[in-house]
Coordinates of C-alpha atoms in Angstrom, one line a residue:
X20 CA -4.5 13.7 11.2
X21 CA -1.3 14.9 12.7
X22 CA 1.8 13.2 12.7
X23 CA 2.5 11.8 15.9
X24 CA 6.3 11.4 16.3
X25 CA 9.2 13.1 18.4
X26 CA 9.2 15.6 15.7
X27 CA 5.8 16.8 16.9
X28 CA 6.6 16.7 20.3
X29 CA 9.8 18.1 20.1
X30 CA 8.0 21.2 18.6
X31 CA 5.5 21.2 20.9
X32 CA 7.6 21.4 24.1
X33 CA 9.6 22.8 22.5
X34 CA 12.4 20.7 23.2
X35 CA 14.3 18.6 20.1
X36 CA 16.4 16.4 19.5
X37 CA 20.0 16.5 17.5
X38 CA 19.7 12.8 16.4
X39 CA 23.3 12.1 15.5
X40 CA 26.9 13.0 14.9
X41 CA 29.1 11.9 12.2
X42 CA 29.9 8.0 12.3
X43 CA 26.8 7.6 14.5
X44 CA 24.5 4.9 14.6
X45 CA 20.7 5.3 15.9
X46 CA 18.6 2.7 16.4
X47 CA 15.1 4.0 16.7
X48 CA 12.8 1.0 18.8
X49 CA 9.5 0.2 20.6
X50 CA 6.5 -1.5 20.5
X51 CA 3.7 -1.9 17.9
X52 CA 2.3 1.4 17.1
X53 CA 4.7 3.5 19.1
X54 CA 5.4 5.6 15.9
X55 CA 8.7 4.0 14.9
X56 CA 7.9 4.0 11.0
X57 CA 6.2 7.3 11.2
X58 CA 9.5 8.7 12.0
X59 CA 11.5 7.1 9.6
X60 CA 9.4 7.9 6.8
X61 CA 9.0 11.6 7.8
X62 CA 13.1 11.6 7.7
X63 CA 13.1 10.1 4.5
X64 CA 10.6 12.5 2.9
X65 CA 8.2 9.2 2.3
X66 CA 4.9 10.0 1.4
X67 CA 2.5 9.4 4.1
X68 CA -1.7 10.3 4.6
X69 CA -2.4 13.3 6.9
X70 CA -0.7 16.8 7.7
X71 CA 3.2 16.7 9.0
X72 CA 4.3 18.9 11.6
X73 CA 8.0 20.3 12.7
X74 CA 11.1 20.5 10.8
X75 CA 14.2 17.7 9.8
X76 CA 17.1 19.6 8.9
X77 CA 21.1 18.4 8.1
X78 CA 23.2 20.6 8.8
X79 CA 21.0 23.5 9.7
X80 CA 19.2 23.3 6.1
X81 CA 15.8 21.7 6.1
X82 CA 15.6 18.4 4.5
X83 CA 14.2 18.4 1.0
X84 CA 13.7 15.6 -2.0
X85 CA 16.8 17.4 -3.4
X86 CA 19.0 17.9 -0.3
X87 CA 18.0 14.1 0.2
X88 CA 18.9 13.1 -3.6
X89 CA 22.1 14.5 -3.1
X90 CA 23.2 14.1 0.3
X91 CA 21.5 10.7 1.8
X92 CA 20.2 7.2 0.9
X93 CA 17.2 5.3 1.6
X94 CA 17.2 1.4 2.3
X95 CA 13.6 0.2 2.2
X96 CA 12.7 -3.0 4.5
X97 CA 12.2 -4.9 1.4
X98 CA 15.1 -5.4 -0.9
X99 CA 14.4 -3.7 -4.5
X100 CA 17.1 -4.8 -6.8
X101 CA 17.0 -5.9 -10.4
X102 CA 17.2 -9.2 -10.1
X103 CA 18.8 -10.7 -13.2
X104 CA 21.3 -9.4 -12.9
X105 CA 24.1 -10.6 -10.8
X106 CA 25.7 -9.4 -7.3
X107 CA 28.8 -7.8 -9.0
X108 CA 26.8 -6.8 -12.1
X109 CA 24.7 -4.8 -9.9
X110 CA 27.0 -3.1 -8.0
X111 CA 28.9 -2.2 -10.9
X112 CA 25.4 -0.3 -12.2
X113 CA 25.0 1.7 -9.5
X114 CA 28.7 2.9 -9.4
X115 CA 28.5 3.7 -13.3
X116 CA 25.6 6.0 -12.1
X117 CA 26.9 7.2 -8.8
X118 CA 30.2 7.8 -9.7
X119 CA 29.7 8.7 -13.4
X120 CA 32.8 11.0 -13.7
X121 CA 35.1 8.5 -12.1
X122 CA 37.0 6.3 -14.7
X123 CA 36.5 2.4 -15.2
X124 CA 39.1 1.2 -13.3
X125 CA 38.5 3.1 -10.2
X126 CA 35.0 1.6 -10.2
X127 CA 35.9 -1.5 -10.6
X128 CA 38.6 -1.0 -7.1
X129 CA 35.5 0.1 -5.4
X130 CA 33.0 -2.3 -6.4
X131 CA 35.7 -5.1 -5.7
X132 CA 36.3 -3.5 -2.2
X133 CA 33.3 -3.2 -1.5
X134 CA 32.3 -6.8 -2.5
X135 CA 35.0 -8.0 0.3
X136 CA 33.6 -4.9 2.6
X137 CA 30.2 -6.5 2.6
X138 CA 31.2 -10.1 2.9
X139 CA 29.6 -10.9 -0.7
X140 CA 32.8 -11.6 -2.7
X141 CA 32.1 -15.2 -2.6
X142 CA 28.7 -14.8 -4.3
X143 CA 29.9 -12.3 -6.6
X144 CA 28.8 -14.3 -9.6
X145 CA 25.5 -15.2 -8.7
X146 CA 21.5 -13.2 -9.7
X147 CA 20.9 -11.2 -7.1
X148 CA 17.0 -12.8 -7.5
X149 CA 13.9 -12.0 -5.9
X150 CA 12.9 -15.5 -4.5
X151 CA 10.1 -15.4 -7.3
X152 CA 10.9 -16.4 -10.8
X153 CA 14.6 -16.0 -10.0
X154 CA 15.7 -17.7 -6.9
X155 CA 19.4 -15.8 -6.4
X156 CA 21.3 -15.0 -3.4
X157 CA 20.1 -15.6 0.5
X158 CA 17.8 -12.9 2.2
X159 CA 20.7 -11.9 4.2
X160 CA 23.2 -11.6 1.3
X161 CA 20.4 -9.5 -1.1
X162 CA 20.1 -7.2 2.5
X163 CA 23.9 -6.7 2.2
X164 CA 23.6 -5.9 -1.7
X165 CA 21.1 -3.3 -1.1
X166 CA 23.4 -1.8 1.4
X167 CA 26.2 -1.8 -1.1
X168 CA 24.2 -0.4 -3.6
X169 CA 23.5 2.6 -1.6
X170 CA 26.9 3.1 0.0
X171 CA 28.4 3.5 -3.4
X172 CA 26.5 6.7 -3.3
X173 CA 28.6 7.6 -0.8
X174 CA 25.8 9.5 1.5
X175 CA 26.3 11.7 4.2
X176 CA 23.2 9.9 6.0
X177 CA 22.1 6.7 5.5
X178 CA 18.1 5.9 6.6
X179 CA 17.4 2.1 7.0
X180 CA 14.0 0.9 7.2
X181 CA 14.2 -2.6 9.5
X182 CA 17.2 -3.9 8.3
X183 CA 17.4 -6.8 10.5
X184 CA 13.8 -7.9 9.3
X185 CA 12.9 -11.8 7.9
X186 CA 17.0 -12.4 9.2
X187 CA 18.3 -14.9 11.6
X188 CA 20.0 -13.7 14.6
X189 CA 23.6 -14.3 13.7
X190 CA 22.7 -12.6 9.9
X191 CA 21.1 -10.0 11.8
X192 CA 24.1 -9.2 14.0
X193 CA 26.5 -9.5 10.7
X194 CA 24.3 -6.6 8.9
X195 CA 24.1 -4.4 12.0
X196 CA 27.8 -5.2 12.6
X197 CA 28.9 -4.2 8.7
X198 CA 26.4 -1.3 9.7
X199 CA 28.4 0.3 12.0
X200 CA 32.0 -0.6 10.8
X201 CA 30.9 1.2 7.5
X202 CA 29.5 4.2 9.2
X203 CA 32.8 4.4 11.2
X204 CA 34.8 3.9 8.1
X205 CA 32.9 6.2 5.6
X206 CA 32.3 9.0 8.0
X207 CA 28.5 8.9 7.6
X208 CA 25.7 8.8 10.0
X209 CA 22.9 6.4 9.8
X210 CA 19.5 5.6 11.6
X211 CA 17.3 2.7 11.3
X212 CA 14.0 1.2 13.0
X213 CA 15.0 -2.1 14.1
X214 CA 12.6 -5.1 15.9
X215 CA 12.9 -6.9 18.4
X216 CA 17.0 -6.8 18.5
X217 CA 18.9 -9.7 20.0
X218 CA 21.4 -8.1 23.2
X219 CA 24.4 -8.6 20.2
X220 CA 22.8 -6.4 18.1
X221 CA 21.8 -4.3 20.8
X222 CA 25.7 -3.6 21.8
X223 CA 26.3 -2.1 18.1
X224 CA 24.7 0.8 18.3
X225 CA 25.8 4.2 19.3
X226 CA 22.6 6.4 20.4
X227 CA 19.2 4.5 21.2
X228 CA 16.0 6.5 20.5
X229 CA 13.2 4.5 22.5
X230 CA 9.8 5.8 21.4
X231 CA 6.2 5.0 22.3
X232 CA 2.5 6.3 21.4
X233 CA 4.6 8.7 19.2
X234 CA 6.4 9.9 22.2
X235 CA 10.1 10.0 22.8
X236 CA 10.5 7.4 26.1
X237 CA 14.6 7.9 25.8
X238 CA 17.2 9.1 23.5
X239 CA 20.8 8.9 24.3
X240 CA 23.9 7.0 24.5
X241 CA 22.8 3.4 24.0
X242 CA 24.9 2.4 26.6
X243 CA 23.4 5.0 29.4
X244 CA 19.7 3.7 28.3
X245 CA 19.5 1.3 31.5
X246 CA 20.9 3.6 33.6
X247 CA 17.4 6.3 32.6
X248 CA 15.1 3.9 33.4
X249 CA 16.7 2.4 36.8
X250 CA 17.1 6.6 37.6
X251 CA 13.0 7.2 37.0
X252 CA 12.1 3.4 38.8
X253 CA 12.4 1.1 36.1
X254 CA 14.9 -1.2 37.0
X255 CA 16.2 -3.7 34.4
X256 CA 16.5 -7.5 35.6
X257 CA 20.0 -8.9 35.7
X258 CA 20.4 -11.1 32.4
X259 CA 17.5 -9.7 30.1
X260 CA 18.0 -8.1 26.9
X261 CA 17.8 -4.5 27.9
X262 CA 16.2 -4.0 24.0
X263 CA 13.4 -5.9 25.1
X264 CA 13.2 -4.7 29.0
X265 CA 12.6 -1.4 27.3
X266 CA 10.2 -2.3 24.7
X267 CA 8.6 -4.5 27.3
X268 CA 7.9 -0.9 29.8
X269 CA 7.1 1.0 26.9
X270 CA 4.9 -0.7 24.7
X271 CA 1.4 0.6 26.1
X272 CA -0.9 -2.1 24.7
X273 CA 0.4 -4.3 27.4
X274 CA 2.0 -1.8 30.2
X275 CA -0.2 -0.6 33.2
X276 CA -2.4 2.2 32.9
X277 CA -0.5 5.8 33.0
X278 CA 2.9 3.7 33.2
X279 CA 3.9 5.1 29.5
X280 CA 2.7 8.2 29.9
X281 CA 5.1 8.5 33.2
X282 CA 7.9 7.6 31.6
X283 CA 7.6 9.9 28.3
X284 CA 6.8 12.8 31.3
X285 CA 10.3 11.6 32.7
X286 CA 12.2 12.1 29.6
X287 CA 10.3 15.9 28.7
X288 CA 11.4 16.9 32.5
X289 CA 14.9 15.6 32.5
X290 CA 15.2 17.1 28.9
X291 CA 13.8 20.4 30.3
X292 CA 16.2 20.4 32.8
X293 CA 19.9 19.2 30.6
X294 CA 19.5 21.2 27.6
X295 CA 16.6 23.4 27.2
X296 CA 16.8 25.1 24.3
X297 CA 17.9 22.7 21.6
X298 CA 17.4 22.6 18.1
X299 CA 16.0 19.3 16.3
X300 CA 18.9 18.9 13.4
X301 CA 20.8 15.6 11.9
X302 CA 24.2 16.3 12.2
X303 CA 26.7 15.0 9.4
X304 CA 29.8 15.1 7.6
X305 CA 29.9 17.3 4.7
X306 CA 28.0 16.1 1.6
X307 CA 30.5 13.4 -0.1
X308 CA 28.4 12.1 -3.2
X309 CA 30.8 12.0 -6.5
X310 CA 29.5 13.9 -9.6
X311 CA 26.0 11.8 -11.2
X312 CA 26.8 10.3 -14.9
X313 CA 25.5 12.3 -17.5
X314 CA 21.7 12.0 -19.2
X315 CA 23.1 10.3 -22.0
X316 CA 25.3 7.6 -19.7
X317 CA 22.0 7.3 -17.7
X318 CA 19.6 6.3 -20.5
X319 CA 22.6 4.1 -22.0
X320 CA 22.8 2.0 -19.0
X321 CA 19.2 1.7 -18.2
X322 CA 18.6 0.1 -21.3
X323 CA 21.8 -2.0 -21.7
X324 CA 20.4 -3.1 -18.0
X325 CA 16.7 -4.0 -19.6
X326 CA 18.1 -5.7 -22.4
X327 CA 20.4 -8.2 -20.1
X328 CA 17.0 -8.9 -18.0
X329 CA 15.0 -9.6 -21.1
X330 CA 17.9 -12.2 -22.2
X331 CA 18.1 -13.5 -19.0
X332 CA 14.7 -14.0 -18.3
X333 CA 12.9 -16.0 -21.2
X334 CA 9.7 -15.5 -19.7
X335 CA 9.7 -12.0 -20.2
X336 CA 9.4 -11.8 -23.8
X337 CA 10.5 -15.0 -25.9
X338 CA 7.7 -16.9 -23.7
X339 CA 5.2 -14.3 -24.2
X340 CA 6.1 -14.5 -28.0
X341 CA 5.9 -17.7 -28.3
X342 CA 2.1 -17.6 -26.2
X343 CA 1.3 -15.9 -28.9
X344 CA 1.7 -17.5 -31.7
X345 CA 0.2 -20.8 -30.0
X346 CA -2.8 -18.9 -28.9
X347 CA -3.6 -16.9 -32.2
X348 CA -2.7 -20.5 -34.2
X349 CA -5.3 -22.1 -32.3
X350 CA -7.9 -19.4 -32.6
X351 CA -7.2 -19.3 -36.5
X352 CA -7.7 -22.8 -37.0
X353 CA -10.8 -22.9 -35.2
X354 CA -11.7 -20.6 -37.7
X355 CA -9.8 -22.3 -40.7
X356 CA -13.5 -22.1 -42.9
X357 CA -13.5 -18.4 -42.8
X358 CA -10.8 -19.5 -45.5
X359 CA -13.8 -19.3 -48.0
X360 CA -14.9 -16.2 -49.2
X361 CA -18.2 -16.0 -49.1
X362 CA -21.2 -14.2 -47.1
X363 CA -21.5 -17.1 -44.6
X364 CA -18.3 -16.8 -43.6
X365 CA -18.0 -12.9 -43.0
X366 CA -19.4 -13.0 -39.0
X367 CA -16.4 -16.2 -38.7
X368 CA -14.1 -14.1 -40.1
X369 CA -14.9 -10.8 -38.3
X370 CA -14.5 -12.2 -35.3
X371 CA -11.0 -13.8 -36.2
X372 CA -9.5 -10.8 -36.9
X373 CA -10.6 -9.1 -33.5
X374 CA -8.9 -12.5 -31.5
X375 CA -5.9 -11.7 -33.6
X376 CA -6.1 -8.1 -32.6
X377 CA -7.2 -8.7 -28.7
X378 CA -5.2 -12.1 -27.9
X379 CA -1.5 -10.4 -28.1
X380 CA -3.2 -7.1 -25.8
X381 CA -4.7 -9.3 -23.3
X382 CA -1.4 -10.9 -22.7
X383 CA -0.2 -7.7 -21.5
X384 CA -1.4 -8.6 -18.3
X385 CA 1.7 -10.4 -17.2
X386 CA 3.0 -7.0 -17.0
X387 CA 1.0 -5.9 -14.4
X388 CA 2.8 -8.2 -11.3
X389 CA 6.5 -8.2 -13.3
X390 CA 6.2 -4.2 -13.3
X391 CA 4.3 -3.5 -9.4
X392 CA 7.9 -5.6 -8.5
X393 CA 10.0 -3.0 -10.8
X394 CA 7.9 -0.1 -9.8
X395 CA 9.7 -0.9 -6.3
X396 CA 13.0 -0.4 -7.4
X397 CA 12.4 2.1 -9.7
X398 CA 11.0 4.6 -6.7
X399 CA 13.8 3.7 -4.6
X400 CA 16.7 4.1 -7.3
X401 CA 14.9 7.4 -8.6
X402 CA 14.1 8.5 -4.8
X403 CA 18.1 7.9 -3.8
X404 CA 18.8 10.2 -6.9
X405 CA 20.6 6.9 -9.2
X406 CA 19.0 7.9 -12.3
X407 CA 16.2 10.6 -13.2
X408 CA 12.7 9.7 -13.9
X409 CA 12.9 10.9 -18.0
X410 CA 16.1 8.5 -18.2
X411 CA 14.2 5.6 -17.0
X412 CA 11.2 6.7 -19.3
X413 CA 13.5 6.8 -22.6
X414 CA 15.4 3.8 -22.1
X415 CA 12.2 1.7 -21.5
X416 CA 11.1 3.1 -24.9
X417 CA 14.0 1.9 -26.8
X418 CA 13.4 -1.8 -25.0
X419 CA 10.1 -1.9 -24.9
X420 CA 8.9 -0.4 -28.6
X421 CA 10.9 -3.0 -30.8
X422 CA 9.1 -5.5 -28.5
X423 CA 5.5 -4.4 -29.5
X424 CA 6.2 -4.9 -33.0
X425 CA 7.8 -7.8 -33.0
X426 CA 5.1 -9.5 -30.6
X427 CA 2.4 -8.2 -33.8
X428 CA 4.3 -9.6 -36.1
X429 CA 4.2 -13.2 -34.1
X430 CA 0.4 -12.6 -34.1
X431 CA 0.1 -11.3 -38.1
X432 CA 2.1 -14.0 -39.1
X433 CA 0.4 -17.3 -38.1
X434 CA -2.9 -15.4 -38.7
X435 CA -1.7 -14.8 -42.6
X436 CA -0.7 -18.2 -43.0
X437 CA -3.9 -20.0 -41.6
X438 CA -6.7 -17.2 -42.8
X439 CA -5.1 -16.9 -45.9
X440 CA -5.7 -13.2 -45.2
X441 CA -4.3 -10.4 -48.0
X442 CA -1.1 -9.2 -47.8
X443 CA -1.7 -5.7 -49.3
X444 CA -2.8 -4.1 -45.8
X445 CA -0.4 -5.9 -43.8
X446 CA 2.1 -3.1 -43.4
X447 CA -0.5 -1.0 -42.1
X448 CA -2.5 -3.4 -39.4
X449 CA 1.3 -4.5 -38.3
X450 CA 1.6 -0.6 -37.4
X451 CA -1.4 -0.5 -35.7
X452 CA -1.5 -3.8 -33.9
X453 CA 2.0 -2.5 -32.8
X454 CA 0.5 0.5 -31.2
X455 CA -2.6 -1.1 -29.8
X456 CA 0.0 -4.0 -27.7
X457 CA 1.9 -0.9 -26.7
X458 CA -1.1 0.9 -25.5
X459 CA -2.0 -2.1 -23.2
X460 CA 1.7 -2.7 -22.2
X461 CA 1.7 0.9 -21.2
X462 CA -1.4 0.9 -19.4
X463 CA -0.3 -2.7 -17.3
X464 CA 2.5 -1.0 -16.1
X465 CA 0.3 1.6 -15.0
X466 CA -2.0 -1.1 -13.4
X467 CA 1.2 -2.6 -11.7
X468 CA 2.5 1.0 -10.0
X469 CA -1.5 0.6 -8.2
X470 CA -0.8 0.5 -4.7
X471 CA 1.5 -2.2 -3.3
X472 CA 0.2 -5.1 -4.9
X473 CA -1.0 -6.5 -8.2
X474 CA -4.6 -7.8 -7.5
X475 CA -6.8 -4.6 -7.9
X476 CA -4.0 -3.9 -11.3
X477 CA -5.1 -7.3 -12.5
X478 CA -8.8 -6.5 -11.9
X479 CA -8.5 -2.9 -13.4
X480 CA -6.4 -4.3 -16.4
X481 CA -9.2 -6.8 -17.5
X482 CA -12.1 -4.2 -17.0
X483 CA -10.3 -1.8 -19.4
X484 CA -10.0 -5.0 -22.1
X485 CA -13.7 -6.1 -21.6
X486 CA -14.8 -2.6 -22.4
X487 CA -12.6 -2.5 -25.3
X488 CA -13.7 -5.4 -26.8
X489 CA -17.4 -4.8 -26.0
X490 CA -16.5 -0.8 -27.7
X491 CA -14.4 -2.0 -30.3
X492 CA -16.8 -2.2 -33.6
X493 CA -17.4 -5.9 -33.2
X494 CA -19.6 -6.9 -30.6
X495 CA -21.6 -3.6 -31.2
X496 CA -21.8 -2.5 -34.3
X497 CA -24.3 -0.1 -34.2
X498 CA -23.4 3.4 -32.5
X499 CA -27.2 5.0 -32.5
X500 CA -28.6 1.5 -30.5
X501 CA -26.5 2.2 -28.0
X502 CA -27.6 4.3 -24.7
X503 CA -26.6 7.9 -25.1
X504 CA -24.2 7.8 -22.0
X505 CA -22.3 4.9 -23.2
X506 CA -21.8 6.4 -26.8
X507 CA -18.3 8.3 -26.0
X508 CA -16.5 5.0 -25.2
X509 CA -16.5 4.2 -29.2
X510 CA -14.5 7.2 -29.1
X511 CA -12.1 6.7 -25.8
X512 CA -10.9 3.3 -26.4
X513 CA -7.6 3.0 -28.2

């Protein structure tokens, strides 16, 4: 499948299209299908099925995952914050990461300037949230945070991804509004996909780039947009919101027959005609990033950041503790007469100890939705160039590994006192237990990063317990009864 955007045309014609200058703002519109996100994401280096074709360059250079790190930021539709943590607090991450070099103080000028910047000084103090567990700040306020976040990067483009989305008309016009007063004021250039925008929104925006069936219907001065269509006989009515006049003649699920595919013909002759020989490029001040924070500074905030999540939200692990406990108490008393030593009781007890080993694992599966929401920010934090991937890696280490032994401890202890079990081996089955929680933790995150939801990481999660407790010694014991093709899963499972 070939990618059916602009960019395509544009080489096809070959006519392209310099998107913006410096302090621009592009709003990129049309109707369902017309190849608005296509666009975006192929700008934004997003991965996407099928074969890409043409070129996105800044500057003259073509636009790679490291020329995007370091020179431009990505703002996802949905807001991927950590959200424990406060508005402030969050902020005053992402400038220990983005402006690593710069010294304490003028962070905190910028993250306070900023706050006012972005209208969010009054809810400075409250958890940014994700309307979830935590409920936090307003859709429109977490919108602005995510912005903030990204413009303490200080990009030389900024990519927006429906900014305006699940927002009232009045937040919507306050976020384009901040939008373009920030553009202006940080000399940066930014695009974004926006739907369905009210005629106040509509007046914000600098250059217009109206696209349907992955052709390019008009791109210009948003202002001069009417002006187009009245030229090739589409008049807009007096009083309608020329946004959706356009999207109304454009959007070919609903247009007459052939009446897209006239206008896009309009545009490719007219752009023939003005300027026929141009080069697709983004055009942008020079990169203005500060120096990144060190590997060291990276890994120590990351995991001062997990630890103030884990504090702040009990759930996380003094309520999975706690589960624990209960649930491996009231396993062991139901099995209080393997107390008694003796050959009746050796099935009773063999199956004790694998609940005691299984129970702690299988509650690893409240990793898998927690972690498909972190997995979120993570590739949009590592993707805008906040942190590296390894510094992520090591700090969740140092959270996560003290965790796993302290949640087989609150599973060896009960289990000691109510089973009466010996002490001699505990050391070693506390080590092990340890590793086996981690194994499970590990592989729930792994569950939780499958697709874009946590159903089939659920479903996958519990198939890989059942066959480990089917392949774990207990419910078969004997290796040679088993069917020959099944045999090497004694041997896979942790």
């Amino acid at each position: 499948m070939c990618m059916t955007t602009c960019l395509q045309h544009a080489v096809a014609n070959p006519v392209a299209y310099q998107f913006m200058e410096v302090t621009d703002v592009l709003a990129i519109i049309g109707g369902s299908g017309a190849g608005k996100t296509t666009l975006l994401d192929s700008v934004a280096l997003e991965p996407r099925p099928g074969r890409r074709a043409g070129q996105v360059l800044l500057n003259g250079q073509e636009l790679d995952a490291t020329l995007f790190r370091s020179s431009c930021a990505y703002v996802a539709q949905s807001d991927a914050c950590a959200p424990s943590l406060t508005v402030r607090e969050t902020l005053q991450f992402a400038a220990s990461l983005y402006q690593g070099r710069a010294t304490r103080a003028e962070r905190a000028k910028g993250v306070q300037h900023l706050l006012e910047e972005c209208g969010l000084d009054a809810c400075h103090d409250v958890k940014v949230g994700d309307d979830l567990v935590i409920r936090g700040v307003s859709g429109g306020q977490r919108r602005r945070v995510s912005l903030a976040v990204e413009l303490l990067k200080r990009p030389s483009v900024l990519v927006l991804d429906e900014p305006t989305s699940g927002l009232d008309s009045k937040a919507a016009e306050a976020i384009v509004e901040l939008l373009t007063g920030i553009a202006l004021a940080n000399n940066l250039a930014a695009l974004c996909t926006i739907h369905q925008p009210s005629s106040y929104v509509f007046q914000q925006f600098d250059r217009l780039l109206v696209l349907a069936k992955g052709r390019v219907c008009y791109f210009g001065k948003a202002d001069a947009a009417l002006q187009h269509f009245q030229d090739i006989g589409f008049p807009s009515p007096s009083g309608v919101n020329p946004a959706e006049f356009m999207i109304r003649i454009t959007n070919a699920d609903f247009a007459e027959e052939g009446q897209v595919a006239r206008i896009c013909d309009a545009w490719d002759a007219a752009c023939r005609e003005a300027q026929p020989s141009l080069s697709g490029v983004l055009t942008s001040g020079p990169p203005q990033a500060a120096p990144r924070a060190s590997a060291r500074k990276q890994v120590g905030k990351l995991f001062l950041r997990a630890v103030r999540s884990n504090l702040r939200n009990p759930i996380a692990f003094a309520g999975r503790a706690a589960l624990t406990a209960l649930l491996v108490s009231f396993v062991c008393v139901a099995y209080l007469g393997a107390r008694k030593r003796n050959q009746e009781n050796v099935l009773n007890y063999l199956w004790a100890v694998m609940w005691v080993q299984q129970l702690p694992a299988f509650l690893c599966i409240g990793a898998v939705p927690n972690f498909a929401r972190e997995h979120r920010c993570f590739r949009k934090e590592v993707k805008n160039g906040l942190y590296h991937p390894l510094s992520h890696l090591l700090a969740d280490m140092l959270v996560n590994v003290p965790i796993w032994f302290l949640l087989a401890a609150a599973a060896i202890l009960p289990s000691n006192l109510i089973l009466d079990t010996p002490l001699i081996h505990s050391p070693e089955l506390w080590l092990l237990l340890a590793a086996y929680i981690g194994f499970n933790d590990t592989f729930a995150q792994l569950c939780g990063s499958l697709g874009t939801g946590s159903p089939l990481g659920i479903m996958v999660f519990l198939m890989q317990t059942i066959l480990n407790m089917i392949f774990n010694g207990t419910l078969l014991a004997h290796q040679s009864e088993v069917p020959w093709m099944l045999r090497w899963l004694f041997y896979a499972r942790p």
